[in-house]
XYZ file of C-alpha atoms in Angstrom:
315
model
C -27.534 34.037 20.731
C -26.312 31.320 23.109
C -25.128 32.031 26.629
C -21.523 31.055 25.817
C -21.431 33.419 22.819
C -22.820 36.261 24.941
C -20.189 35.575 27.609
C -17.400 35.559 25.016
C -18.625 38.856 23.532
C -18.809 40.463 26.961
C -15.280 39.281 27.790
C -13.944 40.735 24.510
C -15.604 44.079 25.206
C -14.205 44.143 28.731
C -10.740 43.299 27.400
C -10.930 46.087 24.814
C -12.086 48.576 27.462
C -9.164 47.588 29.709
C -6.700 47.932 26.844
C -7.932 51.410 25.907
C -7.924 52.371 29.584
C -4.215 51.497 29.780
C -3.501 53.520 26.646
C -5.339 56.526 28.102
C -3.363 56.303 31.325
C -0.067 56.082 29.440
C -1.000 59.059 27.268
C -1.421 61.187 30.420
C 2.077 60.333 31.644
C 4.572 62.187 29.480
C 7.571 60.078 30.439
C 5.761 56.788 29.869
C 4.313 58.055 26.581
C 7.749 59.177 25.358
C 9.185 55.782 26.346
C 6.451 53.936 24.438
C 6.928 56.089 21.330
C 10.697 55.599 21.357
C 10.408 51.823 21.839
C 7.882 51.582 19.006
C 10.321 53.450 16.752
C 13.162 51.122 17.755
C 11.023 48.033 17.111
C 10.015 49.373 13.689
C 13.703 49.972 12.925
C 14.503 46.402 13.954
C 11.727 44.976 11.767
C 11.921 47.249 8.715
C 15.515 48.479 8.941
C 17.242 45.694 6.977
C 14.670 46.033 4.214
C 14.900 49.817 4.001
C 18.603 50.476 4.594
C 20.304 47.105 4.396
C 22.318 48.051 1.294
C 24.063 50.949 3.049
C 25.487 49.157 6.081
C 28.401 47.520 4.216
C 28.761 50.031 1.390
C 32.037 51.943 1.834
C 32.285 55.552 0.775
C 35.877 56.711 1.150
C 34.915 60.289 0.364
C 32.817 60.288 3.531
C 35.354 58.669 5.894
C 34.818 59.972 9.446
C 32.416 62.563 8.088
C 30.921 64.730 10.832
C 27.184 64.530 11.553
C 24.464 66.885 10.331
C 25.936 67.160 6.864
C 23.869 66.409 3.757
C 26.717 66.576 1.240
C 26.554 62.780 0.754
C 22.781 62.479 1.121
C 20.282 62.168 3.942
C 21.612 58.741 4.930
C 24.763 60.438 6.295
C 22.946 62.904 8.545
C 24.513 61.234 11.619
C 27.939 61.049 10.012
C 30.014 58.130 8.780
C 32.490 55.675 10.283
C 36.104 54.999 9.386
C 35.122 53.262 6.130
C 32.590 55.888 5.146
C 29.578 53.749 5.997
C 26.379 55.486 7.053
C 25.995 55.550 10.836
C 22.256 56.098 10.510
C 21.880 52.930 8.431
C 24.034 50.903 10.823
C 22.079 52.196 13.818
C 18.757 51.253 12.232
C 19.896 47.807 11.092
C 21.881 47.141 14.285
C 18.682 47.444 16.299
C 17.569 44.086 14.907
C 20.585 42.178 16.255
C 20.651 44.073 19.558
C 16.966 43.556 20.347
C 16.840 40.099 18.758
C 19.638 38.712 20.905
C 18.155 40.255 24.056
C 14.673 38.935 23.234
C 15.912 35.385 22.581
C 17.984 35.398 25.766
C 15.091 36.651 27.913
C 12.661 34.190 26.319
C 15.007 31.241 26.896
C 15.660 32.255 30.490
C 11.913 32.634 31.152
C 11.154 29.187 29.704
C 14.041 27.380 31.411
C 13.768 29.229 34.715
C 9.980 28.925 34.719
C 10.013 25.159 34.149
C 12.709 24.557 36.748
C 10.912 26.862 39.186
C 7.653 24.954 38.735
C 9.399 21.693 39.586
C 11.374 23.204 42.470
C 8.282 24.797 43.988
C 5.907 21.876 43.528
C 8.307 19.067 44.408
C 9.432 18.531 47.974
C 12.098 15.928 47.210
C 15.686 15.796 46.051
C 14.808 17.353 42.674
C 13.931 20.647 44.332
C 17.152 20.669 46.365
C 19.314 19.918 43.321
C 17.676 22.655 41.245
C 18.160 25.215 44.000
C 21.811 24.245 44.505
C 22.396 24.591 40.773
C 20.870 28.075 40.861
C 23.105 28.956 43.824
C 26.181 27.868 41.849
C 25.225 30.060 38.894
C 24.474 33.029 41.155
C 27.786 32.629 43.024
C 29.661 33.770 39.892
C 29.458 37.382 38.711
C 27.300 37.225 35.595
C 29.712 39.171 33.394
C 32.684 37.077 34.544
C 30.776 33.849 33.862
C 29.840 35.115 30.403
C 33.463 36.019 29.665
C 34.698 32.572 30.711
C 32.102 30.675 28.679
C 32.453 32.818 25.557
C 36.249 32.670 25.741
C 36.048 28.858 25.983
C 33.354 28.202 23.369
C 34.118 31.095 21.052
C 32.020 34.177 20.273
C 28.873 33.590 18.217
C 25.224 34.571 18.305
C 24.161 31.156 19.619
C 26.760 31.104 22.389
C 25.933 34.700 23.297
C 22.229 33.903 23.674
C 23.016 30.782 25.729
C 25.350 32.656 28.072
C 22.967 35.563 28.606
C 20.087 33.149 29.217
C 22.035 31.050 31.735
C 23.065 34.073 33.783
C 19.414 35.216 34.063
C 17.801 31.815 34.740
C 18.144 31.959 38.571
C 16.042 35.141 38.702
C 13.052 33.480 37.033
C 13.639 30.187 38.819
C 13.465 31.700 42.286
C 10.538 33.937 41.374
C 8.562 31.003 39.975
C 9.373 28.820 42.975
C 8.184 31.502 45.405
C 4.929 31.883 43.453
C 4.359 28.123 43.288
C 4.987 27.674 47.014
C 2.124 30.078 47.668
C -0.249 28.942 44.913
C 0.001 25.219 45.672
C -1.584 25.814 49.093
C -4.752 27.320 47.623
C -8.061 25.535 47.706
C -8.414 24.931 43.953
C -5.101 23.022 43.905
C -6.238 20.864 46.811
C -9.536 20.277 45.009
C -7.709 19.222 41.832
C -5.598 16.775 43.846
C -8.709 15.364 45.525
C -10.300 14.798 42.112
C -7.285 12.774 41.020
C -5.616 15.240 38.641
C -2.065 14.338 37.683
C 0.876 16.411 38.856
C 1.641 17.623 35.327
C -1.973 18.749 34.849
C -1.953 20.627 38.151
C 1.345 22.322 37.275
C 0.622 23.347 33.697
C -3.171 23.748 33.801
C -3.769 25.305 37.212
C -0.514 26.783 38.594
C 1.450 27.912 35.512
C -1.220 30.361 34.180
C -1.038 32.244 37.487
C 2.768 32.434 37.446
C 3.261 33.419 33.780
C 2.089 37.083 34.097
C 4.640 37.673 36.863
C 7.424 36.187 34.734
C 6.438 38.333 31.747
C 6.544 41.471 33.895
C 9.981 40.580 35.267
C 11.130 39.741 31.736
C 10.166 43.201 30.533
C 12.123 44.747 33.386
C 15.094 42.422 32.837
C 15.194 43.124 29.092
C 17.111 46.361 29.653
C 19.721 44.545 31.763
C 20.242 41.950 29.032
C 20.659 44.696 26.408
C 23.373 46.284 28.545
C 25.071 42.910 29.132
C 25.084 42.121 25.411
C 26.475 45.570 24.626
C 29.235 45.107 27.207
C 30.231 41.711 25.782
C 30.188 43.061 22.228
C 32.266 46.024 23.386
C 34.851 43.588 24.787
C 34.943 41.691 21.484
C 33.251 38.530 22.807
C 29.822 39.214 21.383
C 28.610 39.178 17.834
C 31.393 39.102 15.241
C 31.909 40.973 11.960
C 30.382 41.354 9.432
C 27.355 41.259 11.755
C 27.193 43.946 14.410
C 25.204 45.357 17.307
C 25.160 48.742 19.000
C 27.774 47.518 21.467
C 30.069 46.447 18.645
C 29.635 49.877 17.039
C 30.734 51.529 20.287
C 33.783 49.246 20.362
C 34.622 50.259 16.786
C 34.515 53.950 17.640
C 36.413 53.881 20.943
C 39.740 54.402 19.145
C 38.463 57.558 17.478
C 36.911 59.391 20.428
C 39.286 62.331 20.068
C 38.912 62.730 16.290
C 35.501 61.234 15.411
C 33.468 61.026 18.624
C 30.200 60.490 16.760
C 31.149 56.938 15.731
C 30.757 55.756 19.341
C 28.357 58.450 20.532
C 25.269 57.562 18.471
C 25.172 53.815 19.278
C 25.930 54.620 22.918
C 23.056 57.101 22.945
C 20.774 54.467 21.374
C 21.681 51.990 24.134
C 21.105 54.654 26.803
C 17.711 55.745 25.491
C 16.516 52.158 24.932
C 17.396 50.994 28.432
C 16.034 54.215 29.944
C 12.746 53.823 28.062
C 12.455 50.187 29.146
C 13.083 51.113 32.785
C 10.548 53.965 32.686
C 7.870 51.780 31.101
C 8.618 48.876 33.442
C 8.353 51.166 36.468
C 5.026 52.508 35.202
C 3.685 49.007 34.548
C 4.849 47.777 37.951
C 2.878 50.595 39.578
C -0.178 49.904 37.419
C -0.087 46.138 38.012
C 0.008 46.576 41.802
C -3.553 47.218 43.068
C -2.148 48.918 46.172
C -0.134 51.415 44.078
C -2.470 51.931 41.116
C -4.173 54.821 42.903
C -1.071 56.940 42.219
C -1.674 56.720 38.458
C -5.400 57.297 38.846
C -4.759 60.293 41.126
C -2.346 61.842 38.617
C -4.933 61.321 35.903
C -7.666 63.012 37.989
C -5.459 66.014 38.803
C -4.569 66.491 35.160
C -8.236 66.285 34.174
C -9.151 68.953 36.720
C -6.388 71.231 35.474
C -7.586 70.831 31.880
C -11.151 71.730 32.924
C -9.970 74.846 34.766
C -7.977 76.067 31.788
C-alpha cells in the first residue's frame, strides 16, 4: 500500500472516530439529545411529509370542521384536530415543515454565500471596494430587519422568491462582518505571506487559502441563525406577507387560526408549538456545538461526561 493511501485511510479512521465521539457526547446530554431527535423528526417530516400525507392537506371534510384534538372518530390523521374546512392539522403540520424549513434554509444559504463573498473582498481589499461594501452593510443594518422586510414585500408582492430574497438580505451583514473580521486576522498569517511571495494570485489566496478557514465559522453561525430566520418567516407569514395560499407554512397556519382562539384554539396552537420547539431545539443544539467547538470551553462537556460515567459505575 502506498504512503498516500495509508494517509488517506488514517484520516478516514480519525474522522470516523471524531464523528462517533461527538455522537457519544450528545447522547450523554439529555437536552442536546432531545433537540437532535426532534430536529431529525422535523427533517423527516419535511422530506417525506408531502409523499405520505400530501393528499390530506387540501381535502375538506365538513363533518370534521373545527374538530377538537385527540379524537379518532375521523381516523388517525385527525388526532390533532381539524381546521375550519375540516382539513387534518396533523397532515398540514407535517407538510408545512417542508416550506418552513425550505425557505429558512434557502435564505440562510444565500446570506452565507453573499455575505461570505462580500466579506472576503472587504477583509482582503484595502481600497474603496472595502469601504463601499461596509457602508452598504451599515445601510442595511440601520433599518430594523422586520420593517425592511415589510417594506420590500409590500412593494414587490408576497411570494416565495421575494421572501427568500428579503430574509437573505436582512441577514447578509452578519456574515459579511464575521467574514471580514476573520479575513483581517488570517491574511496576516505566515502562509498567506508565503503564498504572496510565491506569486499566487489574489483570487487563489482568497479561495484556496483563506476561505477554507472562514467557512466553518460561517456554517456555525448559520446553524445558530437558522432559528432566527424561521421566526422571521413565521412572523411575515402571520402578517400575510409571506407565502400565499394554497401553499402554507407554520406561520400562515397560526395566522389562519388567530380568529378562532376562543372557539378552536388548537388551529393556532399546534403550528405555534411546532415553531417554538423547532427554534428551541436549534438554540439548544447551537449552544452545545458552540461549547464543543471552543477548545477553551470543551472541558465543560468532557467534565459532565466524566461525572456521568462515575455515577453509572457507582450504581
